[in-house]
Backbone as a printed PyTorch tensor [residue, N CA C, xyz], in Angstrom:
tensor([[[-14.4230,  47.9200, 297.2680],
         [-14.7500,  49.1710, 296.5940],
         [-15.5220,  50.0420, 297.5870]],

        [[-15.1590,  51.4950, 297.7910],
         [-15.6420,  52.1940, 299.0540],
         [-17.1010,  52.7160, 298.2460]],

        [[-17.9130,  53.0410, 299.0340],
         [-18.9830,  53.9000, 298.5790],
         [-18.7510,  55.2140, 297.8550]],

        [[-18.3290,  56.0620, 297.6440],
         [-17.6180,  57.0110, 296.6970],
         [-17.6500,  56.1190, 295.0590]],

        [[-16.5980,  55.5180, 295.1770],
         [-16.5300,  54.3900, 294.2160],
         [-17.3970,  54.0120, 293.5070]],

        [[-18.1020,  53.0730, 294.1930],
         [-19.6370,  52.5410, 293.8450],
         [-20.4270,  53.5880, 293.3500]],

        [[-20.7740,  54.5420, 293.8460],
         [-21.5180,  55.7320, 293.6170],
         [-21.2470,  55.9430, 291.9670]],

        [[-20.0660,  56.9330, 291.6750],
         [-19.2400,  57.3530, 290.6020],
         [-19.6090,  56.0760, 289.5490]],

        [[-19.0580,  55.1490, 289.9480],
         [-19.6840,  53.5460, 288.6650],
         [-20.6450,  53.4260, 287.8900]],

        [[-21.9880,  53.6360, 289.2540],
         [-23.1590,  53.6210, 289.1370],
         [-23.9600,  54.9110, 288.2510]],

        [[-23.1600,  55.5040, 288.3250],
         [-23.3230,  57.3130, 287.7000],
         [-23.3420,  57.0520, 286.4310]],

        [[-21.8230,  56.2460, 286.1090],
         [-21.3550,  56.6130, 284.7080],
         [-22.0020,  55.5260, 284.2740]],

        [[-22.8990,  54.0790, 284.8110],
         [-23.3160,  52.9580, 284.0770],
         [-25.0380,  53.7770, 283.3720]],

        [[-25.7800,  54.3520, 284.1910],
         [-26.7650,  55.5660, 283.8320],
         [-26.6470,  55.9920, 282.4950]],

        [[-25.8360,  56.9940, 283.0060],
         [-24.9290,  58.3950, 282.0830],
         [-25.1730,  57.1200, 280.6820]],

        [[-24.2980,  55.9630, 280.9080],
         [-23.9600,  55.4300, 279.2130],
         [-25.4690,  54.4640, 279.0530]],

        [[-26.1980,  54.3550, 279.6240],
         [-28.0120,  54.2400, 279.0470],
         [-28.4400,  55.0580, 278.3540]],

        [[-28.6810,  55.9800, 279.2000],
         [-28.9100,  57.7990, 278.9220],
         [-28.6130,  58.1410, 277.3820]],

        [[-27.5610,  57.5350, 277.2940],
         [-27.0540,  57.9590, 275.9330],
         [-27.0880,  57.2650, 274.6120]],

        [[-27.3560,  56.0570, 275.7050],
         [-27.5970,  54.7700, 274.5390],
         [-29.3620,  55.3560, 273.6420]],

        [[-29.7160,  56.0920, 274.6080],
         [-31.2910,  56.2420, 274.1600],
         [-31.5870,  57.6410, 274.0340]],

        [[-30.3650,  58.1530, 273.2940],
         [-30.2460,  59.6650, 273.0640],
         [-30.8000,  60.7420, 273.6410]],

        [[-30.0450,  60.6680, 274.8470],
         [-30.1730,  62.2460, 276.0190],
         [-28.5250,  62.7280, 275.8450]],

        [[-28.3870,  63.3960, 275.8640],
         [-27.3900,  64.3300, 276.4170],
         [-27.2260,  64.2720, 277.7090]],

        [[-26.2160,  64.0110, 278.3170],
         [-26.3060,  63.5540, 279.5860],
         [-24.9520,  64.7050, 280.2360]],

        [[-25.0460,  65.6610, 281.1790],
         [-24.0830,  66.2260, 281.7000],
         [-24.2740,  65.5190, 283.4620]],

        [[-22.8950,  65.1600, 284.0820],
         [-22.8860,  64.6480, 285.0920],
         [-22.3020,  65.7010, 286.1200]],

        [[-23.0530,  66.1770, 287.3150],
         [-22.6130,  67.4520, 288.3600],
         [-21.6420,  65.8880, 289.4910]],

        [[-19.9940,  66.1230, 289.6700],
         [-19.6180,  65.1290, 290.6150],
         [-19.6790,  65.3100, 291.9910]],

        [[-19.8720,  64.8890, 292.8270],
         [-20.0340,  65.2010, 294.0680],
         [-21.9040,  65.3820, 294.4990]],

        [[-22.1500,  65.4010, 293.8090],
         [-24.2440,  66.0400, 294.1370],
         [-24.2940,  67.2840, 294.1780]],

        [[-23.2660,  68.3250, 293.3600],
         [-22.7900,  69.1830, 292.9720],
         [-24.3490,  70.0650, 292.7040]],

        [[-24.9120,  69.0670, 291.8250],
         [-25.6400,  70.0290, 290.5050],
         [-27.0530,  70.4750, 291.2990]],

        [[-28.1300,  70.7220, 291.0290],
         [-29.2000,  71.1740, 291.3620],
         [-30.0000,  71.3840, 290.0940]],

        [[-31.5880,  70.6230, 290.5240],
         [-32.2970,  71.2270, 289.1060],
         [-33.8450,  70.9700, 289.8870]],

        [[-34.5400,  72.3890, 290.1980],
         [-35.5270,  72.5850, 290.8600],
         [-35.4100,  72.3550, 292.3470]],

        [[-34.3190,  72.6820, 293.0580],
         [-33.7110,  72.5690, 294.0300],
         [-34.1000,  71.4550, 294.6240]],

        [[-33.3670,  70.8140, 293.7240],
         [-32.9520,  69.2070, 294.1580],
         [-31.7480,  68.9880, 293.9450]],

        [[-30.6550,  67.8800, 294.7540],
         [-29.4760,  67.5300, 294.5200],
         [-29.6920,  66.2480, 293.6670]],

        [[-28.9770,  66.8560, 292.1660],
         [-29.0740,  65.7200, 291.0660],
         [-27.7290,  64.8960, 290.6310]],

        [[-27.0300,  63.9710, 290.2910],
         [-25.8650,  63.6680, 290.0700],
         [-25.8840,  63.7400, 288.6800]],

        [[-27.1450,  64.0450, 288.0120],
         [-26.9950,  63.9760, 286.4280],
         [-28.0160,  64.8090, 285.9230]],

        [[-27.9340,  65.1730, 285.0920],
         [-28.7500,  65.8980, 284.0790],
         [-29.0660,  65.4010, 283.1000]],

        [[-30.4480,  65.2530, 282.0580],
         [-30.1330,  64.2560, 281.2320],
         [-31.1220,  65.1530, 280.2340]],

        [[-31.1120,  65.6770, 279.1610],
         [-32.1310,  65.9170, 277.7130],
         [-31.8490,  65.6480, 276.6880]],

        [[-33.2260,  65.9200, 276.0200],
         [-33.6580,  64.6120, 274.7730],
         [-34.4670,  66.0480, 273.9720]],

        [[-34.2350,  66.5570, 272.6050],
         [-34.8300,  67.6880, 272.2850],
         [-35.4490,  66.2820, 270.8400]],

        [[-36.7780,  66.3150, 270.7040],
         [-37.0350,  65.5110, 270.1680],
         [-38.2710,  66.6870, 268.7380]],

        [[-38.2010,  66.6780, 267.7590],
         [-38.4850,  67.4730, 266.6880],
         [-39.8340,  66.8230, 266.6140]],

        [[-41.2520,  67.4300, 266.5810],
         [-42.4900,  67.0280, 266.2360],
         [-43.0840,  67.5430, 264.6780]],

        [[-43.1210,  68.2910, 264.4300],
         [-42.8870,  68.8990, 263.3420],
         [-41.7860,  69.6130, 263.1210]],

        [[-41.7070,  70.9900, 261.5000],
         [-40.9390,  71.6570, 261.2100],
         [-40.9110,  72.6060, 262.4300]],

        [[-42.1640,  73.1920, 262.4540],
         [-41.9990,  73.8400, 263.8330],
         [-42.3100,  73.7120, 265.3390]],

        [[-42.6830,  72.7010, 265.4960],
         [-42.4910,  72.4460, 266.9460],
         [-41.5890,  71.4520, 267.5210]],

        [[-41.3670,  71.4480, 268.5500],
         [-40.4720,  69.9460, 269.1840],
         [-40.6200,  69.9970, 270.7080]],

        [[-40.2060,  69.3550, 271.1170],
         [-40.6050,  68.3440, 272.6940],
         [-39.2570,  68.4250, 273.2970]],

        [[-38.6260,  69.0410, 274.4230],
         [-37.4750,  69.4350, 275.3920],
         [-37.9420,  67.8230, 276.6920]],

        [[-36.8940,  66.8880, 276.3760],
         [-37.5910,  66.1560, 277.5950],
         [-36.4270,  66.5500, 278.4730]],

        [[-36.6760,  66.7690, 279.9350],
         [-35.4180,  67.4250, 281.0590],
         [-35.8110,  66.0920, 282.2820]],

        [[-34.5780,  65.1920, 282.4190],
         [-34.8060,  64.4960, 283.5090],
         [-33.0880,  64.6100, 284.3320]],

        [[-33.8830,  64.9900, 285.7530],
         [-32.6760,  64.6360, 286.6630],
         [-32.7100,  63.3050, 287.3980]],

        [[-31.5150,  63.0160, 287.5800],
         [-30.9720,  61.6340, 288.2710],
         [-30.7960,  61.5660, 289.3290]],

        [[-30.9730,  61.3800, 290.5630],
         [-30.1770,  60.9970, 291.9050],
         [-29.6710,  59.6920, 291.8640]],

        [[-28.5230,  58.9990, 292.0440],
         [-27.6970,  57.8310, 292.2480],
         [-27.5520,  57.7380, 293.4450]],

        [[-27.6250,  56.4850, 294.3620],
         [-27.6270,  56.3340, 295.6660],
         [-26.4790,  55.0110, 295.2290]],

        [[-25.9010,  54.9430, 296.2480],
         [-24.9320,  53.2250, 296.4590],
         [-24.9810,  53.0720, 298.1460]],

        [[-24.9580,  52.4040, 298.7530],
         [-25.1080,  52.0050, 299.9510],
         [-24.1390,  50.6990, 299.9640]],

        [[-23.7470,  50.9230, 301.4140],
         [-22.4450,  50.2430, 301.6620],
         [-22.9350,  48.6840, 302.3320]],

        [[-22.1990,  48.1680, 301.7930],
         [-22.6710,  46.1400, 302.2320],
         [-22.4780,  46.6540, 303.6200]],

        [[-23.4510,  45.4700, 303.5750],
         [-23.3660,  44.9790, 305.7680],
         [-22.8700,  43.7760, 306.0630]]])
C-alpha cells in the first residue's frame, strides 16, 4: 500500500470516530483545506446546545500524517 493510500485510510478511519462522537466531519483531499492557515485534511464540528439560548461551536482541524515503512 503506497503512502497516498495509507494517508486517505487513515483520513477516513478519523473522519468515522469523528462521527461516531457527533462532529460533522468535512474532509479537504489532497491537504487541500486550510483553517487558520494551516494545512488540515479534515474539518471537524460539534454545535452542542447549552441552554434555549446559548450553545457551544466546537471547530477542530485534523492533520493526518502516514509515513512510509523502512
Amino acid at each position: 500500500m503506497n503512502t497516498a493510500r495509507k494517508g486517505r485510510a487513515f483520513e477516513h478511519e478519523i473522519r468515522k470516530l469523528l462521527r461516531a462522537a457527533g462532529f460533522s466531519v468535512i474532509r479537504g483531499a489532497g491537504s487541500k483545506g486550510e483553517l487558520l492557515d494551516e494545512k488540515v485534511d479534515l474539518v471537524a464540528t460539534k454545535l452542542t446546545r447549552d441552554t434555549e439560548y446559548t450553545a457551544f461551536l466546537t471547530v477542530i482541524g485534523v492533520q493526518c500524517k502516514a509515513k512510509a515503512r523502512k
